[in-house]
């Protein structure tokens, strides 16, 4: 049995004041992903059975390059936000929570950079 007052246990664990912004960013990224997922299905159908030259030509079209880049950034940002909530809700050790948050953010931003660079390299003919 704990002798600590329930109010004392709850202090410091309340709202950080960023819940609304986080919720809005997650919903906005989801809305951005809706048409991009449709475009991705279109791209998959167009590229089914294609050789490297025709796939590169498809990716090199400015609209397709922009859609690929926007899709990569949006899906990784949306995943990062979702994983942040899961970690906050289910990891109770502060040091582990911080390490996991840093790992997720680092991996997401690193994957965004790599995805954009690789897409641009393909689009520019490298």
Short mmCIF file of the N, C-alpha and C atoms (twelve columns), coordinates in Angstrom:
data_MODEL
# 
_entry.id   MODEL 
# 
loop_
_atom_site.group_PDB 
_atom_site.id 
_atom_site.type_symbol 
_atom_site.label_atom_id 
_atom_site.label_alt_id 
_atom_site.label_comp_id 
_atom_site.label_asym_id 
_atom_site.label_seq_id 
_atom_site.Cartn_x 
_atom_site.Cartn_y 
_atom_site.Cartn_z 
_atom_site.pdbx_PDB_model_num 
ATOM 1   N N  . UNK A 1   0.847  -1.185 0.000   1 
ATOM 2   C CA . UNK A 1   0.000  0.000  0.000   1 
ATOM 3   C C  . UNK A 1   0.885  1.238  0.000   1 
ATOM 4   N N  . UNK A 2   0.571  2.132  -0.876  1 
ATOM 5   C CA . UNK A 2   1.369  3.340  -1.021  1 
ATOM 6   C C  . UNK A 2   0.851  4.427  -0.094  1 
ATOM 7   N N  . UNK A 3   1.796  5.146  0.479   1 
ATOM 8   C CA . UNK A 3   1.450  6.257  1.375   1 
ATOM 9   C C  . UNK A 3   1.414  7.583  0.615   1 
ATOM 10  N N  . UNK A 4   1.642  7.520  -0.685  1 
ATOM 11  C CA . UNK A 4   1.658  8.734  -1.487  1 
ATOM 12  C C  . UNK A 4   0.224  9.107  -1.856  1 
ATOM 13  N N  . UNK A 5   -0.052 10.382 -1.682  1 
ATOM 14  C CA . UNK A 5   -1.371 10.914 -2.008  1 
ATOM 15  C C  . UNK A 5   -1.631 10.754 -3.512  1 
ATOM 16  N N  . UNK A 6   -2.849 10.352 -3.933  1 
ATOM 17  C CA . UNK A 6   -3.142 10.204 -5.365  1 
ATOM 18  C C  . UNK A 6   -2.891 11.478 -6.163  1 
ATOM 19  N N  . UNK A 7   -3.135 12.637 -5.562  1 
ATOM 20  C CA . UNK A 7   -2.874 13.896 -6.270  1 
ATOM 21  C C  . UNK A 7   -1.384 14.073 -6.507  1 
ATOM 22  N N  . UNK A 8   -0.566 13.690 -5.545  1 
ATOM 23  C CA . UNK A 8   0.883  13.800 -5.707  1 
ATOM 24  C C  . UNK A 8   1.375  12.868 -6.810  1 
ATOM 25  N N  . UNK A 9   0.774  11.691 -6.926  1 
ATOM 26  C CA . UNK A 9   1.151  10.767 -7.992  1 
ATOM 27  C C  . UNK A 9   0.771  11.324 -9.358  1 
ATOM 28  N N  . UNK A 10  -0.338 12.031 -9.438  1 
ATOM 29  C CA . UNK A 10  -0.831 12.546 -10.712 1 
ATOM 30  C C  . UNK A 10  -0.095 13.798 -11.164 1 
ATOM 31  N N  . UNK A 11  0.484  14.549 -10.226 1 
ATOM 32  C CA . UNK A 11  1.185  15.783 -10.603 1 
ATOM 33  C C  . UNK A 11  2.360  15.466 -11.517 1 
ATOM 34  N N  . UNK A 12  2.536  16.293 -12.494 1 
ATOM 35  C CA . UNK A 12  3.621  16.101 -13.443 1 
ATOM 36  C C  . UNK A 12  3.277  15.116 -14.541 1 
ATOM 37  N N  . UNK A 13  2.099  14.539 -14.501 1 
ATOM 38  C CA . UNK A 13  1.700  13.581 -15.523 1 
ATOM 39  C C  . UNK A 13  0.488  14.076 -16.302 1 
ATOM 40  N N  . UNK A 14  0.165  15.325 -16.131 1 
ATOM 41  C CA . UNK A 14  -1.003 15.868 -16.807 1 
ATOM 42  C C  . UNK A 14  -0.689 16.297 -18.221 1 
ATOM 43  N N  . UNK A 15  -1.548 17.105 -18.752 1 
ATOM 44  C CA . UNK A 15  -1.429 17.555 -20.126 1 
ATOM 45  C C  . UNK A 15  -0.166 18.386 -20.322 1 
ATOM 46  N N  . UNK A 16  0.517  18.108 -21.423 1 
ATOM 47  C CA . UNK A 16  1.694  18.896 -21.769 1 
ATOM 48  C C  . UNK A 16  1.302  20.081 -22.644 1 
ATOM 49  N N  . UNK A 17  0.011  20.177 -22.979 1 
ATOM 50  C CA . UNK A 17  -0.465 21.297 -23.773 1 
ATOM 51  C C  . UNK A 17  -0.245 21.144 -25.262 1 
ATOM 52  N N  . UNK A 18  0.201  19.967 -25.718 1 
ATOM 53  C CA . UNK A 18  0.470  19.783 -27.138 1 
ATOM 54  C C  . UNK A 18  -0.436 18.723 -27.761 1 
ATOM 55  N N  . UNK A 19  -1.392 18.233 -27.020 1 
ATOM 56  C CA . UNK A 19  -2.256 17.175 -27.516 1 
ATOM 57  C C  . UNK A 19  -3.064 17.589 -28.730 1 
ATOM 58  N N  . UNK A 20  -3.567 18.809 -28.725 1 
ATOM 59  C CA . UNK A 20  -4.385 19.275 -29.841 1 
ATOM 60  C C  . UNK A 20  -3.557 19.408 -31.115 1 
ATOM 61  N N  . UNK A 21  -2.357 19.948 -30.992 1 
ATOM 62  C CA . UNK A 21  -1.495 20.108 -32.166 1 
ATOM 63  C C  . UNK A 21  -1.100 18.738 -32.722 1 
ATOM 64  N N  . UNK A 22  -0.776 17.806 -31.826 1 
ATOM 65  C CA . UNK A 22  -0.409 16.457 -32.254 1 
ATOM 66  C C  . UNK A 22  -1.579 15.790 -32.977 1 
ATOM 67  N N  . UNK A 23  -2.763 15.911 -32.410 1 
ATOM 68  C CA . UNK A 23  -3.963 15.337 -33.012 1 
ATOM 69  C C  . UNK A 23  -4.198 15.947 -34.396 1 
ATOM 70  N N  . UNK A 24  -4.062 17.261 -34.513 1 
ATOM 71  C CA . UNK A 24  -4.281 17.949 -35.786 1 
ATOM 72  C C  . UNK A 24  -3.246 17.526 -36.827 1 
ATOM 73  N N  . UNK A 25  -1.982 17.384 -36.427 1 
ATOM 74  C CA . UNK A 25  -0.940 16.957 -37.365 1 
ATOM 75  C C  . UNK A 25  -1.202 15.535 -37.852 1 
ATOM 76  N N  . UNK A 26  -1.654 14.674 -36.949 1 
ATOM 77  C CA . UNK A 26  -1.929 13.298 -37.352 1 
ATOM 78  C C  . UNK A 26  -3.099 13.234 -38.327 1 
ATOM 79  N N  . UNK A 27  -4.138 13.995 -38.059 1 
ATOM 80  C CA . UNK A 27  -5.297 13.991 -38.962 1 
ATOM 81  C C  . UNK A 27  -4.974 14.646 -40.299 1 
ATOM 82  N N  . UNK A 28  -4.170 15.696 -40.279 1 
ATOM 83  C CA . UNK A 28  -3.784 16.367 -41.516 1 
ATOM 84  C C  . UNK A 28  -2.941 15.443 -42.389 1 
ATOM 85  N N  . UNK A 29  -1.992 14.741 -41.760 1 
ATOM 86  C CA . UNK A 29  -1.172 13.821 -42.545 1 
ATOM 87  C C  . UNK A 29  -2.026 12.681 -43.099 1 
ATOM 88  N N  . UNK A 30  -3.035 12.249 -42.349 1 
ATOM 89  C CA . UNK A 30  -3.934 11.206 -42.849 1 
ATOM 90  C C  . UNK A 30  -4.733 11.710 -44.049 1 
ATOM 91  N N  . UNK A 31  -5.196 12.955 -43.995 1 
ATOM 92  C CA . UNK A 31  -5.939 13.519 -45.121 1 
ATOM 93  C C  . UNK A 31  -5.057 13.677 -46.356 1 
ATOM 94  N N  . UNK A 32  -3.810 14.037 -46.146 1 
ATOM 95  C CA . UNK A 32  -2.878 14.155 -47.268 1 
ATOM 96  C C  . UNK A 32  -2.622 12.788 -47.891 1 
ATOM 97  N N  . UNK A 33  -2.579 11.753 -47.040 1 
ATOM 98  C CA . UNK A 33  -2.294 10.410 -47.533 1 
ATOM 99  C C  . UNK A 33  -3.449 9.783  -48.316 1 
ATOM 100 N N  . UNK A 34  -4.674 10.237 -48.090 1 
ATOM 101 C CA . UNK A 34  -5.810 9.644  -48.812 1 
ATOM 102 C C  . UNK A 34  -5.650 9.726  -50.334 1 
ATOM 103 N N  . UNK A 35  -5.488 10.899 -50.921 1 
ATOM 104 C CA . UNK A 35  -5.311 10.929 -52.382 1 
ATOM 105 C C  . UNK A 35  -3.974 10.333 -52.821 1 
ATOM 106 N N  . UNK A 36  -2.952 10.443 -51.964 1 
ATOM 107 C CA . UNK A 36  -1.654 9.885  -52.337 1 
ATOM 108 C C  . UNK A 36  -1.684 8.362  -52.401 1 
ATOM 109 N N  . UNK A 37  -2.492 7.724  -51.563 1 
ATOM 110 C CA . UNK A 37  -2.630 6.261  -51.637 1 
ATOM 111 C C  . UNK A 37  -3.331 5.863  -52.940 1 
ATOM 112 N N  . UNK A 38  -4.305 6.645  -53.359 1 
ATOM 113 C CA . UNK A 38  -4.930 6.400  -54.658 1 
ATOM 114 C C  . UNK A 38  -3.934 6.554  -55.791 1 
ATOM 115 N N  . UNK A 39  -3.109 7.596  -55.704 1 
ATOM 116 C CA . UNK A 39  -2.080 7.796  -56.719 1 
ATOM 117 C C  . UNK A 39  -1.077 6.647  -56.696 1 
ATOM 118 N N  . UNK A 40  -0.726 6.148  -55.510 1 
ATOM 119 C CA . UNK A 40  0.228  5.046  -55.406 1 
ATOM 120 C C  . UNK A 40  -0.328 3.780  -56.061 1 
ATOM 121 N N  . UNK A 41  -1.611 3.527  -55.866 1 
ATOM 122 C CA . UNK A 41  -2.230 2.378  -56.541 1 
ATOM 123 C C  . UNK A 41  -2.163 2.544  -58.060 1 
ATOM 124 N N  . UNK A 42  -2.419 3.752  -58.535 1 
ATOM 125 C CA . UNK A 42  -2.303 4.047  -59.962 1 
ATOM 126 C C  . UNK A 42  -0.865 3.794  -60.435 1 
ATOM 127 N N  . UNK A 43  0.112  4.243  -59.666 1 
ATOM 128 C CA . UNK A 43  1.518  4.064  -60.047 1 
ATOM 129 C C  . UNK A 43  1.883  2.586  -60.081 1 
ATOM 130 N N  . UNK A 44  1.401  1.816  -59.112 1 
ATOM 131 C CA . UNK A 44  1.696  0.385  -59.086 1 
ATOM 132 C C  . UNK A 44  1.118  -0.301 -60.315 1 
ATOM 133 N N  . UNK A 45  -0.109 0.055  -60.672 1 
ATOM 134 C CA . UNK A 45  -0.739 -0.541 -61.857 1 
ATOM 135 C C  . UNK A 45  0.037  -0.145 -63.113 1 
ATOM 136 N N  . UNK A 46  0.446  1.103  -63.206 1 
ATOM 137 C CA . UNK A 46  1.179  1.571  -64.386 1 
ATOM 138 C C  . UNK A 46  2.539  0.899  -64.506 1 
ATOM 139 N N  . UNK A 47  3.174  0.625  -63.376 1 
ATOM 140 C CA . UNK A 47  4.528  0.090  -63.398 1 
ATOM 141 C C  . UNK A 47  4.588  -1.430 -63.321 1 
ATOM 142 N N  . UNK A 48  3.440  -2.094 -63.238 1 
ATOM 143 C CA . UNK A 48  3.425  -3.559 -63.170 1 
ATOM 144 C C  . UNK A 48  4.043  -4.131 -64.446 1 
ATOM 145 N N  . UNK A 49  5.107  -4.876 -64.280 1 
ATOM 146 C CA . UNK A 49  5.773  -5.499 -65.427 1 
ATOM 147 C C  . UNK A 49  6.653  -4.562 -66.229 1 
ATOM 148 N N  . UNK A 50  6.854  -3.356 -65.754 1 
ATOM 149 C CA . UNK A 50  7.664  -2.388 -66.507 1 
ATOM 150 C C  . UNK A 50  9.149  -2.667 -66.314 1 
ATOM 151 N N  . UNK A 51  9.939  -2.292 -67.305 1 
ATOM 152 C CA . UNK A 51  11.382 -2.418 -67.165 1 
ATOM 153 C C  . UNK A 51  11.933 -1.158 -66.494 1 
ATOM 154 N N  . UNK A 52  13.243 -1.151 -66.230 1 
ATOM 155 C CA . UNK A 52  13.859 -0.044 -65.497 1 
ATOM 156 C C  . UNK A 52  13.715 1.282  -66.248 1 
ATOM 157 N N  . UNK A 53  13.887 1.275  -67.530 1 
ATOM 158 C CA . UNK A 53  13.844 2.521  -68.302 1 
ATOM 159 C C  . UNK A 53  12.452 3.157  -68.249 1 
ATOM 160 N N  . UNK A 54  11.419 2.355  -68.409 1 
ATOM 161 C CA . UNK A 54  10.073 2.930  -68.364 1 
ATOM 162 C C  . UNK A 54  9.678  3.330  -66.937 1 
ATOM 163 N N  . UNK A 55  10.165 2.598  -65.944 1 
ATOM 164 C CA . UNK A 55  9.899  2.980  -64.551 1 
ATOM 165 C C  . UNK A 55  10.594 4.299  -64.220 1 
ATOM 166 N N  . UNK A 56  11.833 4.453  -64.685 1 
ATOM 167 C CA . UNK A 56  12.557 5.703  -64.451 1 
ATOM 168 C C  . UNK A 56  11.877 6.871  -65.161 1 
ATOM 169 N N  . UNK A 57  11.383 6.605  -66.353 1 
ATOM 170 C CA . UNK A 57  10.665 7.640  -67.100 1 
ATOM 171 C C  . UNK A 57  9.389  8.053  -66.359 1 
ATOM 172 N N  . UNK A 58  8.691  7.077  -65.791 1 
ATOM 173 C CA . UNK A 58  7.482  7.374  -65.014 1 
ATOM 174 C C  . UNK A 58  7.811  8.224  -63.788 1 
ATOM 175 N N  . UNK A 59  8.860  7.831  -63.067 1 
ATOM 176 C CA . UNK A 59  9.249  8.567  -61.856 1 
ATOM 177 C C  . UNK A 59  9.783  9.947  -62.212 1 
ATOM 178 N N  . UNK A 60  10.410 10.088 -63.374 1 
ATOM 179 C CA . UNK A 60  11.003 11.363 -63.784 1 
ATOM 180 C C  . UNK A 60  9.967  12.415 -64.146 1 
ATOM 181 N N  . UNK A 61  8.732  12.020 -64.412 1 
ATOM 182 C CA . UNK A 61  7.694  13.019 -64.688 1 
ATOM 183 C C  . UNK A 61  7.523  13.885 -63.436 1 
ATOM 184 N N  . UNK A 62  7.512  15.212 -63.584 1 
ATOM 185 C CA . UNK A 62  7.483  16.099 -62.419 1 
ATOM 186 C C  . UNK A 62  6.338  15.819 -61.438 1 
ATOM 187 N N  . UNK A 63  5.158  15.553 -61.958 1 
ATOM 188 C CA . UNK A 63  4.034  15.270 -61.078 1 
ATOM 189 C C  . UNK A 63  4.272  13.998 -60.263 1 
ATOM 190 N N  . UNK A 64  4.815  12.967 -60.920 1 
ATOM 191 C CA . UNK A 64  5.070  11.708 -60.238 1 
ATOM 192 C C  . UNK A 64  6.214  11.832 -59.234 1 
ATOM 193 N N  . UNK A 65  7.247  12.581 -59.584 1 
ATOM 194 C CA . UNK A 65  8.342  12.801 -58.639 1 
ATOM 195 C C  . UNK A 65  7.828  13.504 -57.394 1 
ATOM 196 N N  . UNK A 66  7.045  14.550 -57.591 1 
ATOM 197 C CA . UNK A 66  6.486  15.279 -56.453 1 
ATOM 198 C C  . UNK A 66  5.573  14.412 -55.606 1 
ATOM 199 N N  . UNK A 67  4.771  13.577 -56.264 1 
ATOM 200 C CA . UNK A 67  3.867  12.697 -55.522 1 
ATOM 201 C C  . UNK A 67  4.647  11.660 -54.730 1 
ATOM 202 N N  . UNK A 68  5.704  11.094 -55.329 1 
ATOM 203 C CA . UNK A 68  6.532  10.143 -54.602 1 
ATOM 204 C C  . UNK A 68  7.157  10.791 -53.368 1 
ATOM 205 N N  . UNK A 69  7.731  11.965 -53.539 1 
ATOM 206 C CA . UNK A 69  8.381  12.660 -52.430 1 
ATOM 207 C C  . UNK A 69  7.361  12.993 -51.342 1 
ATOM 208 N N  . UNK A 70  6.219  13.521 -51.731 1 
ATOM 209 C CA . UNK A 70  5.180  13.865 -50.754 1 
ATOM 210 C C  . UNK A 70  4.668  12.620 -50.045 1 
ATOM 211 N N  . UNK A 71  4.523  11.511 -50.770 1 
ATOM 212 C CA . UNK A 71  4.065  10.275 -50.147 1 
ATOM 213 C C  . UNK A 71  5.074  9.774  -49.120 1 
ATOM 214 N N  . UNK A 72  6.347  9.780  -49.476 1 
ATOM 215 C CA . UNK A 72  7.388  9.298  -48.567 1 
ATOM 216 C C  . UNK A 72  7.391  10.122 -47.284 1 
ATOM 217 N N  . UNK A 73  7.378  11.442 -47.433 1 
ATOM 218 C CA . UNK A 73  7.416  12.312 -46.256 1 
ATOM 219 C C  . UNK A 73  6.150  12.146 -45.420 1 
ATOM 220 N N  . UNK A 74  5.001  12.113 -46.062 1 
ATOM 221 C CA . UNK A 74  3.735  12.034 -45.323 1 
ATOM 222 C C  . UNK A 74  3.564  10.715 -44.593 1 
ATOM 223 N N  . UNK A 75  3.886  9.616  -45.244 1 
ATOM 224 C CA . UNK A 75  3.670  8.314  -44.603 1 
ATOM 225 C C  . UNK A 75  4.637  8.125  -43.440 1 
ATOM 226 N N  . UNK A 76  5.867  8.582  -43.571 1 
ATOM 227 C CA . UNK A 76  6.817  8.441  -42.470 1 
ATOM 228 C C  . UNK A 76  6.490  9.389  -41.322 1 
ATOM 229 N N  . UNK A 77  6.038  10.596 -41.624 1 
ATOM 230 C CA . UNK A 77  5.636  11.534 -40.572 1 
ATOM 231 C C  . UNK A 77  4.417  10.996 -39.823 1 
ATOM 232 N N  . UNK A 78  3.444  10.465 -40.568 1 
ATOM 233 C CA . UNK A 78  2.245  9.909  -39.959 1 
ATOM 234 C C  . UNK A 78  2.601  8.707  -39.070 1 
ATOM 235 N N  . UNK A 79  3.494  7.857  -39.544 1 
ATOM 236 C CA . UNK A 79  3.927  6.704  -38.748 1 
ATOM 237 C C  . UNK A 79  4.673  7.153  -37.494 1 
ATOM 238 N N  . UNK A 80  5.500  8.180  -37.626 1 
ATOM 239 C CA . UNK A 80  6.233  8.697  -36.476 1 
ATOM 240 C C  . UNK A 80  5.276  9.213  -35.408 1 
ATOM 241 N N  . UNK A 81  4.246  9.935  -35.819 1 
ATOM 242 C CA . UNK A 81  3.270  10.446 -34.862 1 
ATOM 243 C C  . UNK A 81  2.515  9.310  -34.178 1 
ATOM 244 N N  . UNK A 82  2.140  8.301  -34.943 1 
ATOM 245 C CA . UNK A 82  1.433  7.165  -34.360 1 
ATOM 246 C C  . UNK A 82  2.295  6.390  -33.380 1 
ATOM 247 N N  . UNK A 83  3.541  6.150  -33.733 1 
ATOM 248 C CA . UNK A 83  4.442  5.433  -32.832 1 
ATOM 249 C C  . UNK A 83  4.737  6.249  -31.582 1 
ATOM 250 N N  . UNK A 84  4.777  7.560  -31.720 1 
ATOM 251 C CA . UNK A 84  4.990  8.414  -30.548 1 
ATOM 252 C C  . UNK A 84  3.886  8.200  -29.525 1 
ATOM 253 N N  . UNK A 85  2.653  8.131  -29.971 1 
ATOM 254 C CA . UNK A 85  1.522  7.922  -29.064 1 
ATOM 255 C C  . UNK A 85  1.604  6.542  -28.411 1 
ATOM 256 N N  . UNK A 86  1.939  5.534  -29.195 1 
ATOM 257 C CA . UNK A 86  2.047  4.182  -28.639 1 
ATOM 258 C C  . UNK A 86  3.130  4.132  -27.573 1 
ATOM 259 N N  . UNK A 87  4.272  4.725  -27.846 1 
ATOM 260 C CA . UNK A 87  5.368  4.733  -26.872 1 
ATOM 261 C C  . UNK A 87  4.957  5.491  -25.615 1 
ATOM 262 N N  . UNK A 88  4.334  6.650  -25.775 1 
ATOM 263 C CA . UNK A 88  3.902  7.421  -24.611 1 
ATOM 264 C C  . UNK A 88  2.893  6.658  -23.760 1 
ATOM 265 N N  . UNK A 89  2.015  5.891  -24.405 1 
ATOM 266 C CA . UNK A 89  0.959  5.190  -23.688 1 
ATOM 267 C C  . UNK A 89  1.433  3.908  -23.016 1 
ATOM 268 N N  . UNK A 90  2.385  3.198  -23.601 1 
ATOM 269 C CA . UNK A 90  2.700  1.853  -23.133 1 
ATOM 270 C C  . UNK A 90  4.092  1.668  -22.541 1 
ATOM 271 N N  . UNK A 91  4.967  2.648  -22.655 1 
ATOM 272 C CA . UNK A 91  6.298  2.526  -22.059 1 
ATOM 273 C C  . UNK A 91  6.315  3.359  -20.787 1 
ATOM 274 N N  . UNK A 92  6.540  2.692  -19.662 1 
ATOM 275 C CA . UNK A 92  6.425  3.390  -18.377 1 
ATOM 276 C C  . UNK A 92  7.761  3.855  -17.817 1 
ATOM 277 N N  . UNK A 93  8.878  3.357  -18.331 1 
ATOM 278 C CA . UNK A 93  10.187 3.767  -17.819 1 
ATOM 279 C C  . UNK A 93  10.666 4.976  -18.612 1 
ATOM 280 N N  . UNK A 94  10.885 6.108  -17.938 1 
ATOM 281 C CA . UNK A 94  11.223 7.357  -18.645 1 
ATOM 282 C C  . UNK A 94  12.462 7.265  -19.532 1 
ATOM 283 N N  . UNK A 95  13.503 6.596  -19.075 1 
ATOM 284 C CA . UNK A 95  14.729 6.509  -19.882 1 
ATOM 285 C C  . UNK A 95  14.474 5.702  -21.157 1 
ATOM 286 N N  . UNK A 96  13.754 4.605  -21.027 1 
ATOM 287 C CA . UNK A 96  13.430 3.786  -22.195 1 
ATOM 288 C C  . UNK A 96  12.503 4.537  -23.142 1 
ATOM 289 N N  . UNK A 97  11.548 5.267  -22.584 1 
ATOM 290 C CA . UNK A 97  10.632 6.051  -23.415 1 
ATOM 291 C C  . UNK A 97  11.403 7.087  -24.230 1 
ATOM 292 N N  . UNK A 98  12.314 7.791  -23.577 1 
ATOM 293 C CA . UNK A 98  13.108 8.798  -24.276 1 
ATOM 294 C C  . UNK A 98  13.958 8.154  -25.371 1 
ATOM 295 N N  . UNK A 99  14.587 7.030  -25.055 1 
ATOM 296 C CA . UNK A 99  15.426 6.351  -26.041 1 
ATOM 297 C C  . UNK A 99  14.596 5.900  -27.247 1 
ATOM 298 N N  . UNK A 100 13.422 5.341  -26.995 1 
ATOM 299 C CA . UNK A 100 12.571 4.889  -28.092 1 
ATOM 300 C C  . UNK A 100 12.057 6.062  -28.926 1 
ATOM 301 N N  . UNK A 101 11.694 7.155  -28.250 1 
ATOM 302 C CA . UNK A 101 11.231 8.341  -28.993 1 
ATOM 303 C C  . UNK A 101 12.341 8.868  -29.908 1 
ATOM 304 N N  . UNK A 102 13.558 8.943  -29.372 1 
ATOM 305 C CA . UNK A 102 14.674 9.422  -30.184 1 
ATOM 306 C C  . UNK A 102 14.969 8.466  -31.338 1 
ATOM 307 N N  . UNK A 103 14.889 7.162  -31.071 1 
ATOM 308 C CA . UNK A 103 15.123 6.174  -32.114 1 
ATOM 309 C C  . UNK A 103 14.087 6.281  -33.229 1 
ATOM 310 N N  . UNK A 104 12.824 6.407  -32.867 1 
ATOM 311 C CA . UNK A 104 11.750 6.502  -33.861 1 
ATOM 312 C C  . UNK A 104 11.891 7.773  -34.684 1 
ATOM 313 N N  . UNK A 105 12.132 8.897  -34.006 1 
ATOM 314 C CA . UNK A 105 12.262 10.159 -34.751 1 
ATOM 315 C C  . UNK A 105 13.486 10.148 -35.660 1 
ATOM 316 N N  . UNK A 106 14.595 9.642  -35.145 1 
ATOM 317 C CA . UNK A 106 15.807 9.571  -35.960 1 
ATOM 318 C C  . UNK A 106 15.626 8.672  -37.173 1 
ATOM 319 N N  . UNK A 107 14.993 7.524  -36.957 1 
ATOM 320 C CA . UNK A 107 14.761 6.598  -38.068 1 
ATOM 321 C C  . UNK A 107 13.798 7.196  -39.092 1 
ATOM 322 N N  . UNK A 108 12.752 7.857  -38.619 1 
ATOM 323 C CA . UNK A 108 11.773 8.449  -39.540 1 
ATOM 324 C C  . UNK A 108 12.397 9.567  -40.368 1 
ATOM 325 N N  . UNK A 109 13.104 10.473 -39.711 1 
ATOM 326 C CA . UNK A 109 13.719 11.573 -40.456 1 
ATOM 327 C C  . UNK A 109 14.833 11.065 -41.379 1 
ATOM 328 N N  . UNK A 110 15.600 10.074 -40.928 1 
ATOM 329 C CA . UNK A 110 16.630 9.488  -41.780 1 
ATOM 330 C C  . UNK A 110 16.026 8.818  -43.007 1 
ATOM 331 N N  . UNK A 111 14.932 8.088  -42.807 1 
ATOM 332 C CA . UNK A 111 14.262 7.433  -43.934 1 
ATOM 333 C C  . UNK A 111 13.652 8.464  -44.883 1 
ATOM 334 N N  . UNK A 112 13.147 9.569  -44.334 1 
ATOM 335 C CA . UNK A 112 12.613 10.634 -45.196 1 
ATOM 336 C C  . UNK A 112 13.715 11.191 -46.099 1 
ATOM 337 N N  . UNK A 113 14.845 11.488 -45.508 1 
ATOM 338 C CA . UNK A 113 15.955 12.050 -46.279 1 
ATOM 339 C C  . UNK A 113 16.419 11.066 -47.339 1 
ATOM 340 N N  . UNK A 114 16.598 9.805  -46.938 1 
ATOM 341 C CA . UNK A 114 17.042 8.796  -47.904 1 
ATOM 342 C C  . UNK A 114 16.024 8.600  -49.021 1 
ATOM 343 N N  . UNK A 115 14.750 8.548  -48.682 1 
ATOM 344 C CA . UNK A 115 13.710 8.360  -49.691 1 
ATOM 345 C C  . UNK A 115 13.660 9.499  -50.690 1 
ATOM 346 N N  . UNK A 116 13.761 10.724 -50.193 1 
ATOM 347 C CA . UNK A 116 13.736 11.886 -51.085 1 
ATOM 348 C C  . UNK A 116 14.976 11.906 -51.971 1 
ATOM 349 N N  . UNK A 117 16.138 11.647 -51.395 1 
ATOM 350 C CA . UNK A 117 17.375 11.647 -52.183 1 
ATOM 351 C C  . UNK A 117 17.337 10.565 -53.252 1 
ATOM 352 N N  . UNK A 118 16.911 9.356  -52.876 1 
ATOM 353 C CA . UNK A 118 16.866 8.267  -53.861 1 
ATOM 354 C C  . UNK A 118 15.838 8.539  -54.957 1 
ATOM 355 N N  . UNK A 119 14.700 9.107  -54.582 1 
ATOM 356 C CA . UNK A 119 13.690 9.437  -55.587 1 
ATOM 357 C C  . UNK A 119 14.223 10.488 -56.559 1 
ATOM 358 N N  . UNK A 120 14.892 11.495 -56.035 1 
ATOM 359 C CA . UNK A 120 15.443 12.534 -56.902 1 
ATOM 360 C C  . UNK A 120 16.563 11.983 -57.777 1 
ATOM 361 N N  . UNK A 121 17.359 11.084 -57.243 1 
ATOM 362 C CA . UNK A 121 18.422 10.471 -58.058 1 
ATOM 363 C C  . UNK A 121 17.825 9.689  -59.226 1 
ATOM 364 N N  . UNK A 122 16.756 8.947  -58.952 1 
ATOM 365 C CA . UNK A 122 16.100 8.197  -60.031 1 
ATOM 366 C C  . UNK A 122 15.502 9.159  -61.037 1 
ATOM 367 N N  . UNK A 123 14.807 10.191 -60.532 1 
ATOM 368 C CA . UNK A 123 14.130 11.148 -61.422 1 
ATOM 369 C C  . UNK A 123 15.127 11.926 -62.278 1 
ATOM 370 N N  . UNK A 124 16.298 12.213 -61.741 1 
ATOM 371 C CA . UNK A 124 17.274 13.012 -62.484 1 
ATOM 372 C C  . UNK A 124 18.217 12.150 -63.315 1 
ATOM 373 N N  . UNK A 125 17.995 10.847 -63.298 1 
ATOM 374 C CA . UNK A 125 18.752 9.963  -64.173 1 
ATOM 375 C C  . UNK A 125 20.077 9.476  -63.643 1 
ATOM 376 N N  . UNK A 126 20.263 9.493  -62.358 1 
ATOM 377 C CA . UNK A 126 21.541 9.016  -61.804 1 
ATOM 378 C C  . UNK A 126 21.583 7.512  -61.700 1 
# 
